[in-house]
PDB file of C-alpha atoms in Angstrom:
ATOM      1  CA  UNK A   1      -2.772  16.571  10.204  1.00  0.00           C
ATOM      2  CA  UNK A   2      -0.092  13.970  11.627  1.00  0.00           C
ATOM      3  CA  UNK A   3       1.824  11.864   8.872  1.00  0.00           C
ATOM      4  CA  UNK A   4       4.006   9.589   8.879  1.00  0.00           C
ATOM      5  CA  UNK A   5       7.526  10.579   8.012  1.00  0.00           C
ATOM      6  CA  UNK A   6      10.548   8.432   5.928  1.00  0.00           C
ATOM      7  CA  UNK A   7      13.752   9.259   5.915  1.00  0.00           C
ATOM      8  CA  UNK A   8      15.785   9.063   3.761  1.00  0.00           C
ATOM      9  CA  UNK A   9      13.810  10.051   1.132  1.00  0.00           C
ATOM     10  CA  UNK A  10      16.563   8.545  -1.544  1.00  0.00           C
ATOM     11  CA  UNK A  11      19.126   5.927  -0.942  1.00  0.00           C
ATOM     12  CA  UNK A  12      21.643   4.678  -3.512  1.00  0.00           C
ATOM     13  CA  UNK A  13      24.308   1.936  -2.322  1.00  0.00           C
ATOM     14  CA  UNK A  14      26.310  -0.684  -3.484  1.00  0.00           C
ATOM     15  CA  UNK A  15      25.497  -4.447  -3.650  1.00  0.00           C
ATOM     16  CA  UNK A  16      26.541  -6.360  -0.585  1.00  0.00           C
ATOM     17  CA  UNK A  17      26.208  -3.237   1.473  1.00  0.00           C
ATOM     18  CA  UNK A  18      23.309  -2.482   4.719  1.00  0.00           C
ATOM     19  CA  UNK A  19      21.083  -0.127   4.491  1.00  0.00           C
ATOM     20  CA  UNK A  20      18.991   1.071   7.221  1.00  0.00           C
ATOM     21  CA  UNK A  21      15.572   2.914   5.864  1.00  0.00           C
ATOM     22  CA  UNK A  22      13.741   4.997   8.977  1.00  0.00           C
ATOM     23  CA  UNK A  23      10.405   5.778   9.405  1.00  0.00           C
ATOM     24  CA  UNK A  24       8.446   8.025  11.875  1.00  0.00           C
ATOM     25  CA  UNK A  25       5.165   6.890  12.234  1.00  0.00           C
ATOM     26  CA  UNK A  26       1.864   8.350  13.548  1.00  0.00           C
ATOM     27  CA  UNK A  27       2.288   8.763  17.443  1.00  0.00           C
ATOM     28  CA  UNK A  28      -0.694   7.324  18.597  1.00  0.00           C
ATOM     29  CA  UNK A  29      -0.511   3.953  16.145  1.00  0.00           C
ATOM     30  CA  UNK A  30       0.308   0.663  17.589  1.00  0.00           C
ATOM     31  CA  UNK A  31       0.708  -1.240  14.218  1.00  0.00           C
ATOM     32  CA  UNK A  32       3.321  -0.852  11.724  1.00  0.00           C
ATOM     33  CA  UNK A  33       4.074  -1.966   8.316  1.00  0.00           C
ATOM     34  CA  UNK A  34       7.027  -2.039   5.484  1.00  0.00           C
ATOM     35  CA  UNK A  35       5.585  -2.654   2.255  1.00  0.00           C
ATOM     36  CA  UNK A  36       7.554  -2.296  -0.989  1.00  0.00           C
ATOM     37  CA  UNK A  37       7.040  -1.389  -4.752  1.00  0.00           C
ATOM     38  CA  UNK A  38       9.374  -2.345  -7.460  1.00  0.00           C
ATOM     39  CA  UNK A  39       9.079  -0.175 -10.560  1.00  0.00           C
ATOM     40  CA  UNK A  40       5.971  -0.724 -12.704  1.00  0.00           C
ATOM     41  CA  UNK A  41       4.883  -3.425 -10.488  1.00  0.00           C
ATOM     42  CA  UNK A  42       2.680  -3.831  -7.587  1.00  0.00           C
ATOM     43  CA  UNK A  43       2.843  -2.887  -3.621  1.00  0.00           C
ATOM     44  CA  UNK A  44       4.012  -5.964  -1.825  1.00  0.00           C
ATOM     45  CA  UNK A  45       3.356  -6.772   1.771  1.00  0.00           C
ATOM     46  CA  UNK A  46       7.106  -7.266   4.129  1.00  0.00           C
ATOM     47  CA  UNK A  47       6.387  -6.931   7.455  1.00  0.00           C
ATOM     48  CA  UNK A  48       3.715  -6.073   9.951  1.00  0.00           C
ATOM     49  CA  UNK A  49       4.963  -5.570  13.735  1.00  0.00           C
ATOM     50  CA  UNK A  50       3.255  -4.843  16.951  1.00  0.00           C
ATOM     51  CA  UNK A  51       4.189  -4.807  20.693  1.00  0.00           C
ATOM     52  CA  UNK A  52       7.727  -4.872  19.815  1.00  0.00           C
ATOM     53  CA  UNK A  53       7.508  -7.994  18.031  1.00  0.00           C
ATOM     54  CA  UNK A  54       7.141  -9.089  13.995  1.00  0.00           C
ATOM     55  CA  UNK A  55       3.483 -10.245  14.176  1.00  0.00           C
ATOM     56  CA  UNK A  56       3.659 -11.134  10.475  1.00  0.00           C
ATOM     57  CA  UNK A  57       5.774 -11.046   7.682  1.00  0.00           C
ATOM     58  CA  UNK A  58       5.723 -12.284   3.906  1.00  0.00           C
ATOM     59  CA  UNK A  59       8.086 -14.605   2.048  1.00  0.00           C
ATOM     60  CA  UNK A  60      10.134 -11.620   0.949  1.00  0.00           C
ATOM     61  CA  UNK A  61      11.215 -10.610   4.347  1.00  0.00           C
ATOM     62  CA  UNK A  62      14.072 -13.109   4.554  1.00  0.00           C
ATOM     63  CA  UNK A  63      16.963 -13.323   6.830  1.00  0.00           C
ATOM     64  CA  UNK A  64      18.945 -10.263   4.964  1.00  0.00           C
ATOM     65  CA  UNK A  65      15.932  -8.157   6.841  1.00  0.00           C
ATOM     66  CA  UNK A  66      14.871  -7.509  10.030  1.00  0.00           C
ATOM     67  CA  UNK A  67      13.105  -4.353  12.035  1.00  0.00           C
ATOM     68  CA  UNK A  68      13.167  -2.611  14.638  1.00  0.00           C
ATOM     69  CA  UNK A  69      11.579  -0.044  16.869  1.00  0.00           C
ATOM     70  CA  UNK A  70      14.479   1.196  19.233  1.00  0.00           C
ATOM     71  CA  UNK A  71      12.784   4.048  20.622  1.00  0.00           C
ATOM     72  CA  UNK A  72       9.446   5.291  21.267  1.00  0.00           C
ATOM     73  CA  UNK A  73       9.245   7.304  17.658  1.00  0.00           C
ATOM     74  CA  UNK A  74      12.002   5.740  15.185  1.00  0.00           C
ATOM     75  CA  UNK A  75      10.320   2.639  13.353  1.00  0.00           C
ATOM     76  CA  UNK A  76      13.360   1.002  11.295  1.00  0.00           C
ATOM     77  CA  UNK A  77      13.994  -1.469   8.305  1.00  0.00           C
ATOM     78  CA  UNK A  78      17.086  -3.294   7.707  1.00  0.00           C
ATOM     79  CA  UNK A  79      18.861  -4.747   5.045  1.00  0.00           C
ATOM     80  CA  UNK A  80      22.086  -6.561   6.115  1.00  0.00           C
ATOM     81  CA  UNK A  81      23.250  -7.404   2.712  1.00  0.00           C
ATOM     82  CA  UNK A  82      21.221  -5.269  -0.459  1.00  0.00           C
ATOM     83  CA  UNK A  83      21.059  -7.190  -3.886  1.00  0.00           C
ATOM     84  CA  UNK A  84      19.899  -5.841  -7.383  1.00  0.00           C
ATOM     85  CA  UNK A  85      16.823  -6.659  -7.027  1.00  0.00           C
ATOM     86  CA  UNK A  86      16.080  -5.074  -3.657  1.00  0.00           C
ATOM     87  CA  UNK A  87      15.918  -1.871  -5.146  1.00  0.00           C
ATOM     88  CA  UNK A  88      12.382  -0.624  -4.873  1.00  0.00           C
ATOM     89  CA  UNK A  89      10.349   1.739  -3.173  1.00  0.00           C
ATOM     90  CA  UNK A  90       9.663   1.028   0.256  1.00  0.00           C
ATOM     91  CA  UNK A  91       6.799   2.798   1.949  1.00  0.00           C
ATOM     92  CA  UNK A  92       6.445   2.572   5.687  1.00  0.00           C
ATOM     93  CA  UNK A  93       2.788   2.865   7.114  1.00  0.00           C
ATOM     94  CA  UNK A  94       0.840   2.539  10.424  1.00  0.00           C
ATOM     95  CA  UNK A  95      -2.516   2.477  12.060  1.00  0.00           C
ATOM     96  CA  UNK A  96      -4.067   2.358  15.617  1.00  0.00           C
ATOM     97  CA  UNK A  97      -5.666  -0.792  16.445  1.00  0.00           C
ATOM     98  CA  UNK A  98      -8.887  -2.111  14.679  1.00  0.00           C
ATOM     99  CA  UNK A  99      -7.553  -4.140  11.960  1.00  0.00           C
ATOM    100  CA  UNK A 100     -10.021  -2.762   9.477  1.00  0.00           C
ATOM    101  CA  UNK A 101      -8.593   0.817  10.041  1.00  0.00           C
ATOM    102  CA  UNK A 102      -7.290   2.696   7.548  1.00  0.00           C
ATOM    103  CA  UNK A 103      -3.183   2.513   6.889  1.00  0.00           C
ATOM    104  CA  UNK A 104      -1.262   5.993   6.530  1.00  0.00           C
ATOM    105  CA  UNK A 105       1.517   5.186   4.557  1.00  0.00           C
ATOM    106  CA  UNK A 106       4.355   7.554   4.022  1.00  0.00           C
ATOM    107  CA  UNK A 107       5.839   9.209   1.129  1.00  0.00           C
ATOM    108  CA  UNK A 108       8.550   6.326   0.749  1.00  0.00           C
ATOM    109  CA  UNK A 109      12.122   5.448   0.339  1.00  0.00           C
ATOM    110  CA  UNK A 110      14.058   5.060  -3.443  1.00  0.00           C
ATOM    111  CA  UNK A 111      16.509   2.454  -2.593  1.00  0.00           C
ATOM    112  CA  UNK A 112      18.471   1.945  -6.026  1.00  0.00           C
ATOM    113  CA  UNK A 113      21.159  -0.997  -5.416  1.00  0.00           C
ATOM    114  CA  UNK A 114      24.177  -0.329  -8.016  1.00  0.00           C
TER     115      UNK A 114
ATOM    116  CA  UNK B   1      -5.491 -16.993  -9.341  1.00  0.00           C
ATOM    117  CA  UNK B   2      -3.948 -13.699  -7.992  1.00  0.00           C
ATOM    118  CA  UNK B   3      -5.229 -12.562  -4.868  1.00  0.00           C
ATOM    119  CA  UNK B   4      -6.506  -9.498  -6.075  1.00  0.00           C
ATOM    120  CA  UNK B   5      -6.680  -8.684  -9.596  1.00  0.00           C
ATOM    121  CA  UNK B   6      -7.556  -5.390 -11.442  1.00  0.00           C
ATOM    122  CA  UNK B   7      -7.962  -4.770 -15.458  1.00  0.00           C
ATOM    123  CA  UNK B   8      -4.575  -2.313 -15.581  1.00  0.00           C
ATOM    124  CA  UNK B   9      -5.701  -0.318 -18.278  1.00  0.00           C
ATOM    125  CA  UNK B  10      -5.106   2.495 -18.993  1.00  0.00           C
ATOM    126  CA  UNK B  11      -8.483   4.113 -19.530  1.00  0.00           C
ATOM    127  CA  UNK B  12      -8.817   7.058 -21.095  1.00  0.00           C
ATOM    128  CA  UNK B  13     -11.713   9.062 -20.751  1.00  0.00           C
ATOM    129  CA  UNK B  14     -12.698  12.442 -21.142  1.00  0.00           C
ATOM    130  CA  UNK B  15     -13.566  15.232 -18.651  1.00  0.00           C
ATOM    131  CA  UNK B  16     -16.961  14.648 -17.335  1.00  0.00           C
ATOM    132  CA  UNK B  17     -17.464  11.041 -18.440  1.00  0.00           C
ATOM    133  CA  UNK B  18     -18.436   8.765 -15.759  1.00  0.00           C
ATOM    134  CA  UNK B  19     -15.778   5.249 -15.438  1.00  0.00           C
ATOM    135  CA  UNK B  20     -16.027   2.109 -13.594  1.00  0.00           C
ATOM    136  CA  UNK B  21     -12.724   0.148 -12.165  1.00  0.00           C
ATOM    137  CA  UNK B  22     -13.833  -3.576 -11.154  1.00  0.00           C
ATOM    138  CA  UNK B  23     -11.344  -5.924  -9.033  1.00  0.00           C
ATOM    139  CA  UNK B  24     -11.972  -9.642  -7.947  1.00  0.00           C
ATOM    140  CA  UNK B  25      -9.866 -11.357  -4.759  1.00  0.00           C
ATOM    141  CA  UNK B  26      -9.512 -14.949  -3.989  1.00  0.00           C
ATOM    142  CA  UNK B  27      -9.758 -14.954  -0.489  1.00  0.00           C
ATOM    143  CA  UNK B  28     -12.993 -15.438   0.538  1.00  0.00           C
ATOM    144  CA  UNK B  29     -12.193 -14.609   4.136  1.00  0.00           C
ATOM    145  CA  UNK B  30     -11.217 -11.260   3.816  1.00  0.00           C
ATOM    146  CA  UNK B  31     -12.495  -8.616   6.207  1.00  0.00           C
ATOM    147  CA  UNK B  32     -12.059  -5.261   5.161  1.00  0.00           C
ATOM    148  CA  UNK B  33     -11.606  -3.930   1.530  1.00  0.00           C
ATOM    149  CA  UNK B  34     -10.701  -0.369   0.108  1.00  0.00           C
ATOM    150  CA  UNK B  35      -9.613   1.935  -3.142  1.00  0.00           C
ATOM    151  CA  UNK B  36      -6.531   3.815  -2.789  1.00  0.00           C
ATOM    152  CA  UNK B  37      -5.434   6.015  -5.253  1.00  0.00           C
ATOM    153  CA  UNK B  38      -1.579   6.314  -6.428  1.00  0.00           C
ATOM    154  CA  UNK B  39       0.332   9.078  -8.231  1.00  0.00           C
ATOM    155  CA  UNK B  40       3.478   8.711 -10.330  1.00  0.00           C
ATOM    156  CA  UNK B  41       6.059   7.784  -7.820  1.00  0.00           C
ATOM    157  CA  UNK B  42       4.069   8.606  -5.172  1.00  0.00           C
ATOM    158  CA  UNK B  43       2.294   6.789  -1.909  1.00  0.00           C
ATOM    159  CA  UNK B  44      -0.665   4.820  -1.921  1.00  0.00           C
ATOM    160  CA  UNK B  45      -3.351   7.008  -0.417  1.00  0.00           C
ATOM    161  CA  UNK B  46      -6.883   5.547   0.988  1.00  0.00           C
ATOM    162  CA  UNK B  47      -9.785   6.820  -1.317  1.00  0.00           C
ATOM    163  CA  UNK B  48     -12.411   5.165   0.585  1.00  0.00           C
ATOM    164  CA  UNK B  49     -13.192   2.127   2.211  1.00  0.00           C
ATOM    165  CA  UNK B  50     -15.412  -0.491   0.387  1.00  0.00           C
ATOM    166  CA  UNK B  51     -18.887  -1.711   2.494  1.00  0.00           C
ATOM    167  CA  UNK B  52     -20.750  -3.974   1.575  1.00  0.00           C
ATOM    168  CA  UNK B  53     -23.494  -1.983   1.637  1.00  0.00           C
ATOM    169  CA  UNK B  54     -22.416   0.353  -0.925  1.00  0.00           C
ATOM    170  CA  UNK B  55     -20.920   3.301  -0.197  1.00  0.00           C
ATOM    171  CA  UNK B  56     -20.421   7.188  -1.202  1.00  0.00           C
ATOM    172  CA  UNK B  57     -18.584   9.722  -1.223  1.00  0.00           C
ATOM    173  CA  UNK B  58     -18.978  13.039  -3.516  1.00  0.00           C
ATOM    174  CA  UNK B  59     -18.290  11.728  -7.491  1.00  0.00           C
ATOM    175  CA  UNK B  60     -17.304   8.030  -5.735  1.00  0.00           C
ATOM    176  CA  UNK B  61     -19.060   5.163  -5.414  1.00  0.00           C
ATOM    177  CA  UNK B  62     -17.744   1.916  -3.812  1.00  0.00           C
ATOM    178  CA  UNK B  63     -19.425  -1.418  -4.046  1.00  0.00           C
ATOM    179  CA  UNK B  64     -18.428  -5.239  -3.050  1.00  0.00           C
ATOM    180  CA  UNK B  65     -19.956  -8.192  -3.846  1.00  0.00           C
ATOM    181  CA  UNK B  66     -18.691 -10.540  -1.494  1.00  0.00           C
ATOM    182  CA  UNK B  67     -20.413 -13.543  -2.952  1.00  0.00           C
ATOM    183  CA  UNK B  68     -18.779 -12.996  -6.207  1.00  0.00           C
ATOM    184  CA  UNK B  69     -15.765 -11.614  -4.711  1.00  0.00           C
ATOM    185  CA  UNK B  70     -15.865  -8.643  -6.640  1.00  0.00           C
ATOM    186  CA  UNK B  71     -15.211  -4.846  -5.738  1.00  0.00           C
ATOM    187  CA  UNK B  72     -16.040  -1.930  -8.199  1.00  0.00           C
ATOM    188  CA  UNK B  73     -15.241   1.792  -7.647  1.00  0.00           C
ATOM    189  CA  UNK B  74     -17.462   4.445  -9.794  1.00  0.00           C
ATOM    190  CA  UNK B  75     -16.204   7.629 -10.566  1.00  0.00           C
ATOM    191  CA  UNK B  76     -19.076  10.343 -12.090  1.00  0.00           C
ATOM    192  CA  UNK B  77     -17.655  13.458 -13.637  1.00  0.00           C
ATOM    193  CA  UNK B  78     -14.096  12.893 -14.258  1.00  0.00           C
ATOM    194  CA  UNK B  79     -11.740  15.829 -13.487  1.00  0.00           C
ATOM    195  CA  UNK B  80      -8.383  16.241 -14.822  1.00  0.00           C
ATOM    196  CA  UNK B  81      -7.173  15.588 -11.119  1.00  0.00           C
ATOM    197  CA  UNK B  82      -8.326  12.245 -11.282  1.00  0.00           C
ATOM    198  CA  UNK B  83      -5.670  11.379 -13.489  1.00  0.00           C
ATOM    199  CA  UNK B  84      -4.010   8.560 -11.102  1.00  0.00           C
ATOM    200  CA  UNK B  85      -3.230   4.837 -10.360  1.00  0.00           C
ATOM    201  CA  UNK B  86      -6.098   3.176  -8.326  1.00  0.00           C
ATOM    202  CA  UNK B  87      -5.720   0.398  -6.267  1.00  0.00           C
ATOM    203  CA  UNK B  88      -7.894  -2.491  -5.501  1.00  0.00           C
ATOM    204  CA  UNK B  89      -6.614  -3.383  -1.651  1.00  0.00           C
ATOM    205  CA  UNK B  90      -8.216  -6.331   0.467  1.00  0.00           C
ATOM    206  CA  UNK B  91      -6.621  -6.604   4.028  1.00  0.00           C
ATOM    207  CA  UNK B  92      -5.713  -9.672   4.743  1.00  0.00           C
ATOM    208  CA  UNK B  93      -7.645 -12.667   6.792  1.00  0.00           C
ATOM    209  CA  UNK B  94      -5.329 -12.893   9.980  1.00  0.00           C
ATOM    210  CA  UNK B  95      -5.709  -9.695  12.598  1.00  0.00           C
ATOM    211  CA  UNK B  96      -2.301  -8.439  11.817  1.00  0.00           C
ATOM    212  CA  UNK B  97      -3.965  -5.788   9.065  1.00  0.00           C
ATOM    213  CA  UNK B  98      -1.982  -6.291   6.255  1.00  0.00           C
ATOM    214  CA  UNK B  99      -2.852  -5.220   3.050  1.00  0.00           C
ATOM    215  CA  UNK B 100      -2.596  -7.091  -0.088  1.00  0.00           C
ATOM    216  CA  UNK B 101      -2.637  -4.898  -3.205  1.00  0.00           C
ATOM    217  CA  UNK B 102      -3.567  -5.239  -6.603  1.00  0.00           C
ATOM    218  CA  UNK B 103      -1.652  -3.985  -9.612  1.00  0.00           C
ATOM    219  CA  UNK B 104      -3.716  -0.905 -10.038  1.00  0.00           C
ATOM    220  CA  UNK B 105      -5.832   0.522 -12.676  1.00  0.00           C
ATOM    221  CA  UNK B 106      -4.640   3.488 -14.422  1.00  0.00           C
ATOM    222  CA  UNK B 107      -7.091   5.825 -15.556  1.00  0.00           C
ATOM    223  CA  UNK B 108      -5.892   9.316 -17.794  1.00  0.00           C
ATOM    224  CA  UNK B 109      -8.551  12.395 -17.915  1.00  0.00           C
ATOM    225  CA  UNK B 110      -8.119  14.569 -20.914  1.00  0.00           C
ATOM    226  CA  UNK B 111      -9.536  17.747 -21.730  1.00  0.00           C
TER     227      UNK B 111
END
């Protein structure tokens, strides 16, 4: 069954530093998501993207982040400049193209900011 | 109001009892609705998507109310594997499919 993949599957960094966090998604989805999950709470809504553009994104995703697709596979979130409280889990996910279809999510990213 | 909010529990419950989740949103524009289900430090996977017919699947049963804005998920004989996080998720109004989640309902199965 495909998946999407997330690499890596634990970052640790230092404030003030970028991070890039990667994510494979399914190969025949055309939407694609970062959503993240700080510990104990709830998952939070970033960024949607589609035809190589952001097609939506939340008050979270601020100017420290942006995304990326620079190939045909590689799906890519970006943090210029990482604070404290960025550290979270960040799941990537995708779907194909009926908006009420379901969202594969992958197995995530621990970002811990020191 | 929160735009979708779930009683976090936990419930505990033994094997075999039957439990009901319940989950309001605020949007009444929403289009699409689910249950995912979340283990410990783990990724949110779908359950099953919410109609507003009703819907089943095996122990689960899925109902939304969209005049009260409600959602409910059902689960009949509890197995120890049930043991999870479940998550109330409405997709948002816009086409851009994203999903707004609540905080999850935790629900413990013990022998």
């Amino acid at each position: 069954e495909p998946e999407v993949t997330q690499t890596p599957s634990h970052q640790v960094t230092q404030m003030g530093q970028e991070v890039i966090l990667r994510c494979v998604p399914i190969s025949n989805h055309l939407y694609f998501y970062w959503y993240r999950q700080i510990l104990g709470q709830k998952v939070e809504f970033l960024v949607s993207f589609y035809n190589n553009e952001i097609s939506e994104k939340s008050e979270i995703f601020d100017d420290q982040f942006s995304v990326e697709r620079p190939d045909g596979s590689n799906f890519t979130l970006k943090i210029r400049s990482t604070k404290l409280e960025d550290s979270a889990m960040y799941f990537c996910a995708s779907r194909t193209v009926t908006s009420t279809d379901t969202q594969y999510f992958g197995p995530g990213t621990r970002l811990t900011v020191l | 109001r929160k735009e979708v909010e779930q009683d976090p529990g936990p419930f505990n419950v033994p094997e075999g009892a039957t439990v009901a989740f319940n989950c309001t949103y605020s949007n009444s524009a929403s289009q699409s609705f689910f249950w995912y289900r979340q283990d410990c430090r783990k990724e949110p996977k779908l359950l099953m998507s919410v109609y507003s017919s009703g819907n089943e699947d095996g122990r689960f049963t899925a109902q939304l109310n969209r005049a009260s804005q409600y959602i409910s998920l059902l689960i009949r004989d509890s197995k120890l594997s049930d043991s999870a996080t479940y998550l109330c998720v409405v997709g948002g109004s816009g086409n851009t499919g994203k999903l707004i989640f609540g905080q999850g309902t935790t629900l413990q199965v013990k022998p």
